[in-house]
XYZ file of C-alpha atoms in Angstrom:
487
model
C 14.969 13.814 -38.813
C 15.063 17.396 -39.448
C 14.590 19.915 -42.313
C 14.400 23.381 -42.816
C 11.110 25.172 -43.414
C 11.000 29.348 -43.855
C 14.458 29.730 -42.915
C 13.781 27.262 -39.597
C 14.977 24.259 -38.139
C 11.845 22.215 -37.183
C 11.698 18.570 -35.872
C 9.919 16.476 -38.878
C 7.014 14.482 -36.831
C 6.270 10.745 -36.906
C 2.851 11.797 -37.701
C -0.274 9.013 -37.127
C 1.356 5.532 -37.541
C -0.532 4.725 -39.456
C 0.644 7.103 -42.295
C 4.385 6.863 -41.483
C 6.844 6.365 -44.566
C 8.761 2.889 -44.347
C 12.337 2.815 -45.516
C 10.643 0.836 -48.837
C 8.510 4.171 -49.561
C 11.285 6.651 -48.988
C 13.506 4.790 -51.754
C 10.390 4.767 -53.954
C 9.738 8.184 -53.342
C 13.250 9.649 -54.217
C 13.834 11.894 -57.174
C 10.241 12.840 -57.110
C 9.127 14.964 -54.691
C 11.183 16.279 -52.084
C 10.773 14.212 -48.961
C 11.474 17.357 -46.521
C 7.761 18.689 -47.975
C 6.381 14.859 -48.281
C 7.137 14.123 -44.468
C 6.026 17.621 -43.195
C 3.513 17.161 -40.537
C 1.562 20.186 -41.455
C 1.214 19.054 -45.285
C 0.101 15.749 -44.034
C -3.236 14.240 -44.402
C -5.849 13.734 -41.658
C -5.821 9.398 -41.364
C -9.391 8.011 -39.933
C -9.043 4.493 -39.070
C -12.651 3.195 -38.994
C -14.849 3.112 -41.755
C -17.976 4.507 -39.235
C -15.948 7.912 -38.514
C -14.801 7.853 -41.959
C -18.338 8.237 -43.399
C -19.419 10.738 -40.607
C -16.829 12.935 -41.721
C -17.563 12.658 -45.656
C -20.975 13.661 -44.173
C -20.878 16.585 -41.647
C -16.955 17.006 -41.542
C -14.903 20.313 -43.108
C -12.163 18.397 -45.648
C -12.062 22.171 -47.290
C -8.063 22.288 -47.496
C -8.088 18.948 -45.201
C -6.986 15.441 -46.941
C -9.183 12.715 -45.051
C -7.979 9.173 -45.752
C -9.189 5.603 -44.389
C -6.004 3.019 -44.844
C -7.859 -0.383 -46.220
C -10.922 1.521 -47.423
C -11.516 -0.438 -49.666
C -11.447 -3.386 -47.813
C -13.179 -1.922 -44.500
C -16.162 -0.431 -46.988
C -16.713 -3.910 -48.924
C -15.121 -1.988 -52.149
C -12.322 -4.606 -53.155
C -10.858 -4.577 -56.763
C -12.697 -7.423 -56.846
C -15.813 -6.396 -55.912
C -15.797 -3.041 -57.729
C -14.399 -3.682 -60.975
C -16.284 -5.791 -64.132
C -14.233 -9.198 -65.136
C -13.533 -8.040 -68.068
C -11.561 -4.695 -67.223
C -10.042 -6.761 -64.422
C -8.777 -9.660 -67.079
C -7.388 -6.780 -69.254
C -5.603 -4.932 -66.268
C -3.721 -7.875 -64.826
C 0.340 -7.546 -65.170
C -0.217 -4.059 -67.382
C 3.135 -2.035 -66.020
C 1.868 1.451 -67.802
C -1.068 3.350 -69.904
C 0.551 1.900 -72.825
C 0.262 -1.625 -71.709
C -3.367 -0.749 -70.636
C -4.263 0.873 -74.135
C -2.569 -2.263 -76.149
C -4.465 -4.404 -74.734
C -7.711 -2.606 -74.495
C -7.348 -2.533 -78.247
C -6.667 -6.232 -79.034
C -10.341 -6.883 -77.448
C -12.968 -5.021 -79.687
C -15.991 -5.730 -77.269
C -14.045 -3.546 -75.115
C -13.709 -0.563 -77.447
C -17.255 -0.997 -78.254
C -18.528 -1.034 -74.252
C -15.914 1.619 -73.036
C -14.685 5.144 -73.622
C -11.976 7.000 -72.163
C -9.286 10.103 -72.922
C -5.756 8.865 -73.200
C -3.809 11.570 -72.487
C 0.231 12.166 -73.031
C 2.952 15.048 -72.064
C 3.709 17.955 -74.628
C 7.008 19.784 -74.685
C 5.971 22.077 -72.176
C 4.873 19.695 -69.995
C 1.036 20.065 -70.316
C -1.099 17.082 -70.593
C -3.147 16.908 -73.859
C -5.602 14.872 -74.883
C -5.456 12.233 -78.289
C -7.898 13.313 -80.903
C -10.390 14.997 -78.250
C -13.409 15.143 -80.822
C -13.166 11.705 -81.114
C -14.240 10.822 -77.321
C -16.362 7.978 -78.607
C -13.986 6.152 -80.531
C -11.609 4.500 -77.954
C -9.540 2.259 -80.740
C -8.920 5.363 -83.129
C -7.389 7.454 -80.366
C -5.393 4.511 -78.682
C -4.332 3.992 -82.354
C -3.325 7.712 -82.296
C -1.395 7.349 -79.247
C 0.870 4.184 -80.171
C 1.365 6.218 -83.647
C 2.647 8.943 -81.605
C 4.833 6.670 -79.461
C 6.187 4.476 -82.469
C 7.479 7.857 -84.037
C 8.971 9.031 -80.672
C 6.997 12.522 -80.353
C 5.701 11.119 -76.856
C 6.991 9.482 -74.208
C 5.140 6.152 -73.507
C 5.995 6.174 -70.362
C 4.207 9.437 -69.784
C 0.705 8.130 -71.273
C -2.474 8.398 -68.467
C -5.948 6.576 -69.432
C -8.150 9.243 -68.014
C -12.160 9.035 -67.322
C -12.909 6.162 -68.253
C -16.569 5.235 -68.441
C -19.420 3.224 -70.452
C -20.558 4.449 -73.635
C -23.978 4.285 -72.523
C -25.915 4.352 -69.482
C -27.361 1.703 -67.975
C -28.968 0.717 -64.562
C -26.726 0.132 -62.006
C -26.382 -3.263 -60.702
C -26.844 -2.158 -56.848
C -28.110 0.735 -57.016
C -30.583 0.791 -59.846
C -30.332 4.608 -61.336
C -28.685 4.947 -64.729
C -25.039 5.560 -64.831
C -22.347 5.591 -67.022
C -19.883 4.650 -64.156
C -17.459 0.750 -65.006
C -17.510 0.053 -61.020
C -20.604 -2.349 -59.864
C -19.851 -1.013 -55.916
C -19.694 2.745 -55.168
C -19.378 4.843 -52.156
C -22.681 5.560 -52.971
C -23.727 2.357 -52.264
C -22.263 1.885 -48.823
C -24.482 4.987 -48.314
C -27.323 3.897 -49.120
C -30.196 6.908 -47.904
C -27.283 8.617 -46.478
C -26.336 9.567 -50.177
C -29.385 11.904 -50.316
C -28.347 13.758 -46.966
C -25.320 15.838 -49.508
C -26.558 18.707 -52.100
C -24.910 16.824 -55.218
C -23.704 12.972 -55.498
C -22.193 12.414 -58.896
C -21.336 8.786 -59.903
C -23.041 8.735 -63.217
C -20.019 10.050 -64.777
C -17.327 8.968 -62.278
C -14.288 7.679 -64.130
C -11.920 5.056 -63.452
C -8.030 6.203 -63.698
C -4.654 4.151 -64.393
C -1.334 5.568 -65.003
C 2.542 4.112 -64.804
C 5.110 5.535 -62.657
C 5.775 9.729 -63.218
C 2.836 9.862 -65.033
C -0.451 11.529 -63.566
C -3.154 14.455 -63.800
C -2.077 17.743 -64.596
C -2.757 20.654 -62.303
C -6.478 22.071 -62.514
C -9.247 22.654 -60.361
C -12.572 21.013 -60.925
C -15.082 22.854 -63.364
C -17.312 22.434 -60.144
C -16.049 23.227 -56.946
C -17.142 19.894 -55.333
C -15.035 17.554 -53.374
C -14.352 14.084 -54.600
C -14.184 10.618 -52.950
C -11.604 8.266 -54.854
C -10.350 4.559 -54.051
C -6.738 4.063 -55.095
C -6.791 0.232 -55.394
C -3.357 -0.379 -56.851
C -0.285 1.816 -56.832
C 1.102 4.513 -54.847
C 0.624 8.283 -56.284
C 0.942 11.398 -54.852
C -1.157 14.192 -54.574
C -0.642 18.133 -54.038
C -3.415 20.581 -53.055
C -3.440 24.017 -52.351
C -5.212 26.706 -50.179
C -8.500 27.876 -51.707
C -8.838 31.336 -53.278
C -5.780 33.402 -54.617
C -3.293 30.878 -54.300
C -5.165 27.982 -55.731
C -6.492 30.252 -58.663
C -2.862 31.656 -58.861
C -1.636 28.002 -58.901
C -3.970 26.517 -61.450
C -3.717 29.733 -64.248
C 0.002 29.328 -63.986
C 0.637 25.399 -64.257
C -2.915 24.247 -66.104
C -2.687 20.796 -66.930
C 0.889 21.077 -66.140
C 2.224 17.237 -64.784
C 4.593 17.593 -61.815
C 6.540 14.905 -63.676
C 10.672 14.769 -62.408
C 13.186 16.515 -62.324
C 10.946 19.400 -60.887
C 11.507 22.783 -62.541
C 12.324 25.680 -60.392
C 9.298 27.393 -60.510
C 7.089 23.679 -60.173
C 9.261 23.647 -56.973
C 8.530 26.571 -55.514
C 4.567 26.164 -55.985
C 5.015 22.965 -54.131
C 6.098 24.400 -51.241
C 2.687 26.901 -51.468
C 0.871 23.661 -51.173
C -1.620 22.644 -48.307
C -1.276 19.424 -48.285
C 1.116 16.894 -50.085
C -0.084 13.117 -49.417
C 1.061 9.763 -50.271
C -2.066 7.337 -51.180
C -1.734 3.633 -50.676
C -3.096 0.511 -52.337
C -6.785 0.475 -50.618
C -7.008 3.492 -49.271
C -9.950 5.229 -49.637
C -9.683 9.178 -49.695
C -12.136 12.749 -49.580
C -10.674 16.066 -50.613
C -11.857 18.896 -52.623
C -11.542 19.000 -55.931
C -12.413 22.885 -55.712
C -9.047 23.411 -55.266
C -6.062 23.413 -57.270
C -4.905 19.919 -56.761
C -2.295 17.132 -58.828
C -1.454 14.041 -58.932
C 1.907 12.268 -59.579
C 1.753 8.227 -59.872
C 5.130 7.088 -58.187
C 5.385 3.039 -58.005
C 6.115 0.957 -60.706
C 3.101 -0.772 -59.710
C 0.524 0.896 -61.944
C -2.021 3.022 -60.316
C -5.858 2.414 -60.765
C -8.387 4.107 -59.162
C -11.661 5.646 -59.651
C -13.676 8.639 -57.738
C -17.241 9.939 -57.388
C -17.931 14.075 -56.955
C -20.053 15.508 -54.348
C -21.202 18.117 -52.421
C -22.035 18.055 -48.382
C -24.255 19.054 -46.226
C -21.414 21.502 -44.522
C -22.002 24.938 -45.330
C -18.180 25.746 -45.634
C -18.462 23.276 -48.739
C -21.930 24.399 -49.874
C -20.904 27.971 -49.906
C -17.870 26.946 -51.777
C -19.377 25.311 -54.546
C -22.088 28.493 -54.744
C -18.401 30.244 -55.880
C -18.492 27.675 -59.283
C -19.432 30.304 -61.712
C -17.895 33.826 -60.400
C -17.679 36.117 -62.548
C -14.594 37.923 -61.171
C -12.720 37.596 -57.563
C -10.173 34.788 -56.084
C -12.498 32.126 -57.319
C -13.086 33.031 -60.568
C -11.321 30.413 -63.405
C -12.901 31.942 -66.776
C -13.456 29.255 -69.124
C -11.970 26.696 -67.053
C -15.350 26.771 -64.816
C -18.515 25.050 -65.760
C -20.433 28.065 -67.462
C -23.718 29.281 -65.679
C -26.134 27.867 -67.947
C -24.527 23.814 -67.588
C -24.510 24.864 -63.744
C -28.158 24.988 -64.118
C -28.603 21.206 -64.764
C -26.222 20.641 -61.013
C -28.668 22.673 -59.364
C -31.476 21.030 -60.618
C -30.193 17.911 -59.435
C -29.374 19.874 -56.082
C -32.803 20.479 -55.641
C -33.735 16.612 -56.463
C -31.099 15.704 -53.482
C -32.966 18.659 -51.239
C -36.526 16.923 -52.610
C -35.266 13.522 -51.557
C -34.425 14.686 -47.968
C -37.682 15.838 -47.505
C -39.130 13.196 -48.281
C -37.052 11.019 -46.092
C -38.013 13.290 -43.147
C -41.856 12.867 -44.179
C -41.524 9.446 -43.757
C -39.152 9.689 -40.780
C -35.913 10.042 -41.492
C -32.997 7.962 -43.263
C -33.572 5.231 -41.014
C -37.501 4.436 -42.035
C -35.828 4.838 -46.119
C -34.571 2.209 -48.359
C -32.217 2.849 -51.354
C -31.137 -0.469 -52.456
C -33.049 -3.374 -54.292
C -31.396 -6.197 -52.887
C -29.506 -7.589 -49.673
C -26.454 -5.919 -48.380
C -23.260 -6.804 -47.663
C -23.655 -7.164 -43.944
C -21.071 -4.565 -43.190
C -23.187 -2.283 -44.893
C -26.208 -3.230 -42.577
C -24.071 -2.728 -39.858
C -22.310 0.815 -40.350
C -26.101 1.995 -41.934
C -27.497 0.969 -38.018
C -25.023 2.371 -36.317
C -25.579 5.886 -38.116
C -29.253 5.278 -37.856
C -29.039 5.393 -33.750
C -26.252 8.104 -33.693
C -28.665 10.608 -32.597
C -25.299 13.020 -32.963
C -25.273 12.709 -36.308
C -29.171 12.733 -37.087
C -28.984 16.535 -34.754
C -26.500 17.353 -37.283
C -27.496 16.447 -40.570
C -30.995 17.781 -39.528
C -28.903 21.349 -38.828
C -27.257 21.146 -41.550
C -30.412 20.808 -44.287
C -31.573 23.500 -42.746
C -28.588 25.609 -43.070
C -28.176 24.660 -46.876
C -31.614 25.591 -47.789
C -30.644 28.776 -46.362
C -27.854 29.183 -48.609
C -29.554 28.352 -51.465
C -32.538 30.808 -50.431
C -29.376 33.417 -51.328
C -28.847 32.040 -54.904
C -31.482 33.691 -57.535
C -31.853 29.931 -59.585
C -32.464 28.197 -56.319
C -34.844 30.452 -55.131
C -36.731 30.454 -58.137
C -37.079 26.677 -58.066
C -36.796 25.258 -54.833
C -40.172 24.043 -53.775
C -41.982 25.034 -50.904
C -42.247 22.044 -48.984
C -38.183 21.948 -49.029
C -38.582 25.376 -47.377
C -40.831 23.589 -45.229
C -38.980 21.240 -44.770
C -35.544 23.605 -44.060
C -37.423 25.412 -41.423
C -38.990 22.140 -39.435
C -34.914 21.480 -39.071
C -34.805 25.025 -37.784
C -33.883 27.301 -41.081
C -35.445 30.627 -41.966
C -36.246 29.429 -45.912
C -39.995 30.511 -45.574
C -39.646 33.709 -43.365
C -36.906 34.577 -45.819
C -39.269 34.191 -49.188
C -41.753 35.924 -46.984
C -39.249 38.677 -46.031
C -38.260 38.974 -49.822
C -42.365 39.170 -51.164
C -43.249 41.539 -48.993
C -40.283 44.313 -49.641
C -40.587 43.453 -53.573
C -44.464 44.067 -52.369
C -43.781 47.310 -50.849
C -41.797 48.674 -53.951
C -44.996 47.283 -55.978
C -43.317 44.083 -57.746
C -45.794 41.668 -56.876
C -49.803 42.223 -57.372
C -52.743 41.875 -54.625
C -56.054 40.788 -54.574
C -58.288 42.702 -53.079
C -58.056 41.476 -49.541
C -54.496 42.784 -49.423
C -52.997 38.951 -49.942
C -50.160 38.371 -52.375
C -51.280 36.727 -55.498
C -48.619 33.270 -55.548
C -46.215 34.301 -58.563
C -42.800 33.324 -59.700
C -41.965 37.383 -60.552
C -40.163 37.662 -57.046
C -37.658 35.287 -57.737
C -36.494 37.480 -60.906
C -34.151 40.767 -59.896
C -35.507 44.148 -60.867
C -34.590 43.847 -65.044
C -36.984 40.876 -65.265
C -34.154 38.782 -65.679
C -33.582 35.334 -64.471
C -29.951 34.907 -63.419
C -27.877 31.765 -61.572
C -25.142 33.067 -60.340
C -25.616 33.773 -56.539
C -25.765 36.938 -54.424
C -22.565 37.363 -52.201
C -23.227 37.118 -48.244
C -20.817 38.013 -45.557
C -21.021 34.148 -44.684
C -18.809 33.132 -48.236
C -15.474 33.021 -49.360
């Protein structure tokens, strides 16, 4: 097979073989996207084939404007359908076709509307995807009611209709891992884990959401308000999903086609920003999947099978992705999204629980590492207890994540909220993995010292204040100092 790229004749690849389109997938996939950029090696996503390397690379591994995926995920990390999802979503789901189906007959079952909440979300004229009656998040029934009004008087199409972040109502303790969450699934990535999920500067799956859409619907274009990355399980239904480059062309991307659906026939100009993209991928029933959400990114369902899924945020322990997510709340530059971008003072509450994830690593390491720590209540699934040993004795990996935490703590020594808050012993802690956290606070005291910031006793010691973490107005401030090492 051939196709032209830039003017130039290239030789499409086979790819891994693992990714390969059959004949079955090529028929499903035409008069979507074009297959020329669908099969084209370099817009292709990296495929991992065991879950071991698959969780070394959500770990330590650079996925920046990469698109890992693990074919039967969800099977190889104990995550089934079955083992993920509560009965009663799973009795509602069977044979629904579309987000209409779904919504119908989440409203014939009022213990659902009363448990759940979720945005159900159609197509405008211009293509943008809007939410139904977005003040009234907690009333599920009103705005599924809403949405079939809509439908019955033809201003949207049903077919279009996406049940978006879906969640409980209210928290409650999670059944493996015991903190509160908000999340429907009863098995997470986080779970498979375990004291691993500490060794990453954010892990959100208090508010992960659960997904389902019919074919040509999807998710708009947008970058996350956070620039974190995201790892999803697509148990049913194929969908495809475009991300750009970070920087100009993802900020270019995302101002231009917010919330836009890449729904067919393709306009022009929807055509054209496809062919900008970094990678253009093809998820499977069971894969499981890590890519950034810090970049512009969309997703187009494309079987007639309807697509469910679900994905938890985080941040790693690779300084490519730390810095990038230190970019969140620019105030100007190729990273800067205005009001699409959490604002600084929300950031604040991430951080904090940043600096509970850096808190929690120390504390592993006081007591010897991930491997002398215990995150879960009960038994494990006993391929959990085997991939956990295995990264327990790769001494690789413990060199690296070690690295790593130091490097990070480093980072965050160059943001003014994190250096007001983080506590010493996570300096301490930074530096015993070979950082610079303490000489840098040091360095930092003594020139604020110097220009006669910080007071003395009479011995010439510093007296231990928080007025060196404030810049020279007295000010507090969170956004973060630039560094020749970012973006």
């Amino acid at each position: 097979v051939q196709y032209s790229q830039a003017g130039v004749v290239m030789p499409c690849s086979s790819g891994h073989p693992l990714y390969q389109l059959s004949d079955a997938e090529r028929q499903m996939l035409q008069g979507t996207w074009p297959l020329e950029l669908i099969e084209d090696p370099a817009r292709q996503p990296r495929i991992i084939e065991t879950a071991y390397e698959f969780v070394r690379e959500l770990l330590i591994g650079d996925h920046l404007e990469d698109f890992l995926i693990l074919p039967n995920g969800t099977e190889l990390l104990g995550l089934t359908w079955e083992d993920s999802m509560p009965d009663d979503l799973r009795g509602i789901l069977k044979d629904c076709k579309s987000a209409r189906d779904f919504a119908v007959r989440l409203r014939g079952s009022p213990e659902a509307l009363e448990k759940y909440r979720a945005d159900v979300e159609y197509l405008d004229i211009g293509r943008q995807q809007r939410d139904v009656l977005r003040k009234d998040k907690h009333d599920l029934g009103k705005r599924i009611d809403e949405a079939l009004r809509m439908v019955a008087e033809e201003h949207v199409d049903a077919d279009l209709l996406y049940v978006a972040e879906m969640r409980l109502k209210k928290e409650i303790p999670h059944p493996i891992g015991g903190d509160k969450a908000k999340t429907v699934c009863r098995r997470d990535m986080k779970d498979v884990l375990g004291p691993y999920s500490a060794w990453t500067l954010y892990w959100d799956r208090y508010d992960e959401g659960f997904f389902a859409g019919g074919r040509n619907s999807g998710k708009g274009v947008h970058v996350d308000q956070v620039l974190w990355s995201n790892v999803g399980r697509n148990w049913r239904g194929y969908k495809l999903v475009a991300a750009w480059p970070k920087g100009e062309i993802s900020k270019r991307t995302a101002l231009e086609f917010y919330d836009v659906v890449f729904t067919p026939p393709l306009k022009e100009s929807e055509l054209l920003a496809l062919q900008q993209a970094a990678k253009i991928v093809l998820l499977r029933p069971g894969d499981v999947y890590v890519f950034s959400g810090g970049i512009a990114h969309t997703v187009l369902c494309v079987s007639e099978e309807m697509c469910q899924g679900a994905y938890e945020s985080f941040v790693s322990l690779n300084p490519v992705h730390v810095a990038h997510f230190m970019h969140t709340d620019d105030q100007e530059g190729p990273f800067c999204l205005d009001k699409y971008a959490m604002p600084s003072k929300e950031l604040k509450d991430t951080k904090d629980d940043c600096i509970d994830q850096l808190e929690d690593v120390e504390e592993q390491l006081s007591q010897g590492g991930p491997a002398a720590s215990r995150r879960h209540a009960g038994p494990l699934p006993p391929m959990w207890e085997s991939l956990l040993a295995r990264l327990h004795v790769d001494t690789e990996l413990q060199a690296s994540l070690r690295r790593a935490y130091a490097q990070v703590v480093d980072l965050c020594m160059a943001d003014r909220y994190f250096r007001r808050h983080l506590p010493h012993k996570v300096l301490a802690a930074g530096q015993a993995c070979g950082g610079r956290g303490l000489q840098e606070l040091a360095a930092r005291r003594e020139a604020k010292r110097r220009r006669g910031l910080l007071p003395e006793t009479n011995d010439g010691t510093l007296l231990p204040t928080c007025a060196d973490d404030y810049d020279s107005s007295g000010t507090d401030s969170s956004s973060h100092e630039s560094s020749s090492s970012s973006e």
